[in-house]
Short mmCIF file of C-alpha atoms and ligand atoms in Angstrom, two decimals:
data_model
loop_
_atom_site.label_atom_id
_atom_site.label_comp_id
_atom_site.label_asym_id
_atom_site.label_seq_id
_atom_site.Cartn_x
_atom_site.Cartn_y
_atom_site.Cartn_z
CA UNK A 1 -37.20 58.39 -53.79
CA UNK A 2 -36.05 54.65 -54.35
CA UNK A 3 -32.55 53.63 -52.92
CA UNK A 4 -31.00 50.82 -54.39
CA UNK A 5 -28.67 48.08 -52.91
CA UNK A 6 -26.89 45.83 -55.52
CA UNK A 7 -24.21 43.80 -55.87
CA UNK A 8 -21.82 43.79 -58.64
CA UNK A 9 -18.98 41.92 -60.21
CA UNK A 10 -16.52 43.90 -60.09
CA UNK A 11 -12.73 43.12 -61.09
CA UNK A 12 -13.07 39.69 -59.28
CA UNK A 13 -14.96 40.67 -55.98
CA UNK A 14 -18.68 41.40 -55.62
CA UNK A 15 -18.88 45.16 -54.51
CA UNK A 16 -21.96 46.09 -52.79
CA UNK A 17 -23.30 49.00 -54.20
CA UNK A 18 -26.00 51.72 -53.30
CA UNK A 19 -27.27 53.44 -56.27
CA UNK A 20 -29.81 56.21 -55.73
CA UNK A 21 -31.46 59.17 -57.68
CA UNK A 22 -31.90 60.43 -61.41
CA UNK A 23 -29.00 63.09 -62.91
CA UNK A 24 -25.36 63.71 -63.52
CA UNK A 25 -23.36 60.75 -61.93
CA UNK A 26 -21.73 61.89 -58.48
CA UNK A 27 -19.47 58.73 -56.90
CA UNK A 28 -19.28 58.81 -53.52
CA UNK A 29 -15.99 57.45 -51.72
CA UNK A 30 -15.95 56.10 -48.26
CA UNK A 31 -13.09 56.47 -45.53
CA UNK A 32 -10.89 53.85 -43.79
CA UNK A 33 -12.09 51.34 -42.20
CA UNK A 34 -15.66 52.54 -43.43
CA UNK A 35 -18.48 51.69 -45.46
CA UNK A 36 -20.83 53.89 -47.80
CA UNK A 37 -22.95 54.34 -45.18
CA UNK A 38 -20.81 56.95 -43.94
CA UNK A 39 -22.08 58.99 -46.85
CA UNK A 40 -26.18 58.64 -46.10
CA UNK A 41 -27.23 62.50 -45.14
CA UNK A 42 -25.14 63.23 -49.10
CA UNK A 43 -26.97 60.27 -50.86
CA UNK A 44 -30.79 60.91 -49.49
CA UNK A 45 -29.78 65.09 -50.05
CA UNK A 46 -28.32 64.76 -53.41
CA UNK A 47 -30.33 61.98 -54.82
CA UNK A 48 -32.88 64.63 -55.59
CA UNK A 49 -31.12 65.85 -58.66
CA UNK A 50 -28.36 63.59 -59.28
CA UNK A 51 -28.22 60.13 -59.59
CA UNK A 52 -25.93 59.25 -56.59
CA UNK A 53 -23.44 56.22 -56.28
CA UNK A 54 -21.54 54.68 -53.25
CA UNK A 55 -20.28 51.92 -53.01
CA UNK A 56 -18.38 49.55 -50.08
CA UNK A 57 -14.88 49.78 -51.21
CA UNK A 58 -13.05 46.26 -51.89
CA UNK A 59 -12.73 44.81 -48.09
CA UNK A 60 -15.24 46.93 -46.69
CA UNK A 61 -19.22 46.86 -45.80
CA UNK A 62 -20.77 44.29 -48.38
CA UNK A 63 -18.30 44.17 -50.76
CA UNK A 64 -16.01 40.99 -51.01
CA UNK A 65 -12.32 41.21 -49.27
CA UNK A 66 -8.88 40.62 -51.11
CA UNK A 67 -6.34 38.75 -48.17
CA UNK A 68 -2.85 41.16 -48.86
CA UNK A 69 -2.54 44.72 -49.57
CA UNK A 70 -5.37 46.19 -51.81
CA UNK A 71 -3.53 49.63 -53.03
CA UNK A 72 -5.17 53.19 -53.39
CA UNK A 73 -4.91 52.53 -57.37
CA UNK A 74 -6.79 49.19 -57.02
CA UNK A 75 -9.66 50.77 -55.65
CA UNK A 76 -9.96 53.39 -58.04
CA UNK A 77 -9.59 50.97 -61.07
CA UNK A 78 -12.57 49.38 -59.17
CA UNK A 79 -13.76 52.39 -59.51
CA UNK A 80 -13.74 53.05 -63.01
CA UNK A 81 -14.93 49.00 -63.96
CA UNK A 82 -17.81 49.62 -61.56
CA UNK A 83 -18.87 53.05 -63.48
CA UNK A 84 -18.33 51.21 -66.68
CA UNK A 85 -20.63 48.47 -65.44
CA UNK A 86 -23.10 50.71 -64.48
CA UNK A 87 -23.29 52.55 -68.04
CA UNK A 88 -21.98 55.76 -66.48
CA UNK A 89 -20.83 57.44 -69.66
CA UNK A 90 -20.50 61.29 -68.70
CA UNK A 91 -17.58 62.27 -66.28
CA UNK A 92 -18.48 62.28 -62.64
CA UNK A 93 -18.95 64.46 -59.80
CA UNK A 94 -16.23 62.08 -57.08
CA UNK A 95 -16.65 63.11 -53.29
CA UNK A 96 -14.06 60.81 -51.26
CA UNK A 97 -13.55 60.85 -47.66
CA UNK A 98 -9.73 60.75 -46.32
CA UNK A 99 -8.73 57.44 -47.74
CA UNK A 100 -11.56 57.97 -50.17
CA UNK A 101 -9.36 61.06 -50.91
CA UNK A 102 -6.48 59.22 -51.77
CA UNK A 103 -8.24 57.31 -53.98
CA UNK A 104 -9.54 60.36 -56.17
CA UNK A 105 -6.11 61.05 -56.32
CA UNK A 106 -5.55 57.84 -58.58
CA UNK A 107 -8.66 58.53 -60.29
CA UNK A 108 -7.36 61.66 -61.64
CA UNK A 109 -4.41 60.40 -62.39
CA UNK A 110 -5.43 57.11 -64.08
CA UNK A 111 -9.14 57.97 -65.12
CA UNK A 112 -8.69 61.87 -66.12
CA UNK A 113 -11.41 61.65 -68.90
CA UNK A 114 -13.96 60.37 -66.58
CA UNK A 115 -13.78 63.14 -63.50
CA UNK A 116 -15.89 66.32 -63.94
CA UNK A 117 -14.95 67.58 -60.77
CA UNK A 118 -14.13 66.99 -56.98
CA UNK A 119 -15.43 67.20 -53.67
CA UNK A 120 -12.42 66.06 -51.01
CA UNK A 121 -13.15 65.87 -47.20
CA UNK A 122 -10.78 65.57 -44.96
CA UNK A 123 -7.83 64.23 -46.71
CA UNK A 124 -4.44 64.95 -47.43
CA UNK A 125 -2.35 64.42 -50.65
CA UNK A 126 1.34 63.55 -49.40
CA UNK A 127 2.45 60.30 -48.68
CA UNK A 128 3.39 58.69 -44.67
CA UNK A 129 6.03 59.56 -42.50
CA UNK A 130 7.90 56.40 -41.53
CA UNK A 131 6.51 57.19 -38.11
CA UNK A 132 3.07 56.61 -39.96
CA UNK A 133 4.22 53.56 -41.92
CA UNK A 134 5.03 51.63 -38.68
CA UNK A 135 1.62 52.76 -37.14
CA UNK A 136 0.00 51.69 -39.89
CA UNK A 137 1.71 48.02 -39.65
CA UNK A 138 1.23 47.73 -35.93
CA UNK A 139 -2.43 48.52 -36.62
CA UNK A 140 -2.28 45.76 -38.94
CA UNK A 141 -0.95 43.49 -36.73
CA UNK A 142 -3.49 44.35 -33.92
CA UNK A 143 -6.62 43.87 -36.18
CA UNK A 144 -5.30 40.50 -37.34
CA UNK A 145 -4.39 39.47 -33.94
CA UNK A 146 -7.67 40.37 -32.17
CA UNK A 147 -10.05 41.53 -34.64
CA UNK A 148 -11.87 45.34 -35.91
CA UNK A 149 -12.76 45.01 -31.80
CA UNK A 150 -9.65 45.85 -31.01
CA UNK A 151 -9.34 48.95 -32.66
CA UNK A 152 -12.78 50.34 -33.32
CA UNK A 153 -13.72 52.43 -30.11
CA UNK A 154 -10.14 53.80 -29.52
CA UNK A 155 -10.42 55.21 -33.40
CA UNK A 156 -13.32 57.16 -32.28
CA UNK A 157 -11.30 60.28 -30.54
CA UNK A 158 -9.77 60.37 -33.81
CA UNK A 159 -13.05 60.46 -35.90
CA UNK A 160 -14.92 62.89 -34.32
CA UNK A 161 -15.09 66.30 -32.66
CA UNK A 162 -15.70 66.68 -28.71
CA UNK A 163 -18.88 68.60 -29.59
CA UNK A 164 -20.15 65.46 -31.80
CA UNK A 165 -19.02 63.03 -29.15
CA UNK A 166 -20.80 64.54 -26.38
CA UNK A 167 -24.02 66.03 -28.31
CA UNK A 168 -24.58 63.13 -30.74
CA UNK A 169 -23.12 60.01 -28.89
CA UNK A 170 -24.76 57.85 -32.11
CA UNK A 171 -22.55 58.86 -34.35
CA UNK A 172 -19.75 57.24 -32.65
CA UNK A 173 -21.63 53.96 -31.94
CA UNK A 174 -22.74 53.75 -35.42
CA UNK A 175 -19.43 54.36 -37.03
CA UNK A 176 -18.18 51.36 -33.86
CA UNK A 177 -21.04 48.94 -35.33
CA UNK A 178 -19.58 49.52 -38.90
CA UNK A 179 -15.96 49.56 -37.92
CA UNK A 180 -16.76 46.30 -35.80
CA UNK A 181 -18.47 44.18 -38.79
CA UNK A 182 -15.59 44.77 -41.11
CA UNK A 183 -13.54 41.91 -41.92
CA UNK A 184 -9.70 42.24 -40.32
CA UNK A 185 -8.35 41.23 -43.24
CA UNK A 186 -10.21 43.89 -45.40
CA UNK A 187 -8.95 46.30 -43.01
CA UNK A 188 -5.63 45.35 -42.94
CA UNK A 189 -5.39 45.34 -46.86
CA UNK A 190 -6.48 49.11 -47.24
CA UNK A 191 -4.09 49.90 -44.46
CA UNK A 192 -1.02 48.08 -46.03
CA UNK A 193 -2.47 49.44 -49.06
CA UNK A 194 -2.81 53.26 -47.85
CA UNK A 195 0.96 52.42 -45.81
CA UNK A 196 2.28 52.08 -49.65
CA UNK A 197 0.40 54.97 -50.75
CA UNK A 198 1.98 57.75 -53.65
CA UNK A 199 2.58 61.28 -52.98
CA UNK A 200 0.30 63.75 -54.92
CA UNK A 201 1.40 66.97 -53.34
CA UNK A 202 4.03 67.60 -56.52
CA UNK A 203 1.00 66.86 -58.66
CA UNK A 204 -1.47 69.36 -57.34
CA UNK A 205 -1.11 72.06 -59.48
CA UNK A 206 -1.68 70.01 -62.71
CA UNK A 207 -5.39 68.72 -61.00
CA UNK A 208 -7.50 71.45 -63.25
CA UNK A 209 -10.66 70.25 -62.16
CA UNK A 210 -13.04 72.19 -59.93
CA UNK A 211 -12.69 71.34 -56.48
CA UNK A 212 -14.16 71.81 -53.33
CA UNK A 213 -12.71 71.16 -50.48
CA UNK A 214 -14.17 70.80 -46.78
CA UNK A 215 -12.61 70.41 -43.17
CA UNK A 216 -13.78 70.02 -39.85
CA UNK A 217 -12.05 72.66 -37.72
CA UNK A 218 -11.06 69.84 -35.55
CA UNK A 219 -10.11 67.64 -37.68
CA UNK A 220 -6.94 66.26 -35.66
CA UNK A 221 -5.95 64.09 -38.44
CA UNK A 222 -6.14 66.29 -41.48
CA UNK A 223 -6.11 69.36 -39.70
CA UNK A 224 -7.52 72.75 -41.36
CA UNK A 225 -4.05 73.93 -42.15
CA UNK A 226 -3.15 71.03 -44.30
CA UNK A 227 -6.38 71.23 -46.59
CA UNK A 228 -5.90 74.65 -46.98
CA UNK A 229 -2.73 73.88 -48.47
CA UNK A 230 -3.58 71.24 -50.66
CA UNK A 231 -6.26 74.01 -51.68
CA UNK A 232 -3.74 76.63 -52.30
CA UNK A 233 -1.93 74.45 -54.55
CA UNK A 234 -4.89 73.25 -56.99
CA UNK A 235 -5.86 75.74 -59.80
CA UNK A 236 -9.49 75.47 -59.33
CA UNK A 237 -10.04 74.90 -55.05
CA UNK A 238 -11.93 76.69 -52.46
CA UNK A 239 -11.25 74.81 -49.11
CA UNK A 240 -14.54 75.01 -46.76
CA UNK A 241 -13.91 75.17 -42.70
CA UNK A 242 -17.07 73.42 -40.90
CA UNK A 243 -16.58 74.46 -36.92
CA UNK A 244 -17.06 72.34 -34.34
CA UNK A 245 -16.54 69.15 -35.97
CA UNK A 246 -13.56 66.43 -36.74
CA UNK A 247 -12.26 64.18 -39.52
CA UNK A 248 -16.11 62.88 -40.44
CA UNK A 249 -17.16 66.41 -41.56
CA UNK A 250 -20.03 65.11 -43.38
CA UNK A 251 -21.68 62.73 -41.23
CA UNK A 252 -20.91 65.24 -38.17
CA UNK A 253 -22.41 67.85 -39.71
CA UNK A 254 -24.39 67.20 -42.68
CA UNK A 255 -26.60 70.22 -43.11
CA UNK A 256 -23.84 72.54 -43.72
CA UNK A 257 -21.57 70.17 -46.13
CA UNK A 258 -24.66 69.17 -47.84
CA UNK A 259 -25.42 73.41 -48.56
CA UNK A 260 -21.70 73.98 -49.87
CA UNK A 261 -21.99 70.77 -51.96
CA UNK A 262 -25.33 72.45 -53.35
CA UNK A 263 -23.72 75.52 -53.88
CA UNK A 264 -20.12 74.36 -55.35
CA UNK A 265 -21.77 71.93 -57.94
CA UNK A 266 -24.60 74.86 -59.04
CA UNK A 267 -21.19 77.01 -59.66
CA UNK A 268 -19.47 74.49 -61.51
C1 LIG B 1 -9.70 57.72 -43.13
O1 LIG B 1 -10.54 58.34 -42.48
O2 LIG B 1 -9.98 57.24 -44.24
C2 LIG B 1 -8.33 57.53 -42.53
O3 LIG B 1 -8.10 58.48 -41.53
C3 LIG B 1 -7.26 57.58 -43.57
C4 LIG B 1 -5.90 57.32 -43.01
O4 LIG B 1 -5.75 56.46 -42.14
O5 LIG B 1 -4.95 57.97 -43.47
#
């Protein structure tokens, strides 16, 4: 089955785009400081009965960078011109990653009549702490100082489970080589960006949509308990534990997120 890679104009910036698969529209959203490869096991699974999109957000992967703050409603307008562009006319199945998360968030909020339903992993919906503000900005500071190089390896702990670390070692040099080739200044956008970000947690029980919503069990920065909430909250959300794995629940275990995907969109 063909995979696609194209580039498209999208609200001023090329976006890099991989477009794969025949069937209702799913949109695939990457997490910080990521790229759509993060999503590959869910595009060569579901591209057998949908037609699957992911693209490099603004900043990130292939896609051109904005110098500043690029906020989490920016990249969901981009979003919704890039779906436009692409003749997607029915409402779409949106999977986002953590900061990919946030970004369904403004979807929903800003693009209601074009979201059929969601698939959240590992994500959160309340805003920083100022604790997490002024991490954010030192980050900044560090990438712009010395580069993704500086920050890429000691994410890692973050990213992943012990089990992944020490059974699939790839995974972490893979995500390194991605985090590595971003630009700094597309990183530090998203981050001022995500720094900025709104608070959904008010707005959860108004999201009617079906939702699924999956967790690695050691996820240390969304941990279990806080998707559970955010799924307790939401009219229509089951929350899905996946053991032994972190924040990258879907490249660390793909098998099992790509069955409950299966199973939540044949239910929907
Ligand atoms: C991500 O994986 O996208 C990040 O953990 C999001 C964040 O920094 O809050």
């Amino acid at each position: 089955m063909s995979q696609q890679l194209i580039d498209q104009s999208v609200n001023g910036i090329r976006m890099r785009v991989c477009v794969a698969g025949e069937g209702p529209p799913v949109l695939l959203v990457h997490g910080f400081p990521l790229s759509h490869r993060m999503w590959q096991a869910q595009i060569d699974h579901l591209q057998q009965q949908y037609t699957v999109i992911a693209p490099d957000l603004r900043g990130f992967g292939g896609s051109g960078v904005t110098v500043g703050t690029v906020s989490m409603e920016q990249h969901a307008r981009d979003l919704s011109e890039l779906l436009d562009q692409l003749e997607i006319k029915e409402p779409v199945i949106l999977g986002g990653l953590s900061m990919g998360g946030y970004i369904a968030w403004e979807f929903w909020k800003h693009f209601p009549e074009k979201l059929k339903t969601l698939i959240l992993c590992d994500t959160r919906a309340d805003a920083d702490s100022e604790e997490g503000v002024n991490n954010r900005l030192k980050m900044v500071d560090l990438v712009l100082r010395h580069g993704p190089q500086a920050v890429a390896s000691a994410m890692i702990p973050n990213l992943l489970s012990v089990t992944s670390r020490e059974q699939s070692p790839e995974i972490g040099q893979n995500l390194i080589a991605d985090i590595e080739s971003t630009e700094a200044e597309g990183i530090a956008a998203s981050q001022r960006g995500m720094a900025e970000r709104s608070d959904f947690s008010g707005m959860l029980e108004r999201i009617e949509v079906p939702a699924l919503l999956v967790v690695g069990s050691e996820d240390i920065l969304t941990p279990p308990a806080v998707m559970q909430a955010v799924s307790a909250q939401m009219p229509q959300a089951s929350c899905f534990e996946v053991s032994q794995v972190g924040h990258m629940a879907p490249l660390e275990a793909p098998e099992q997120v790509n069955q409950e995907i299966e199973k939540f969109l044949a239910s929907c």
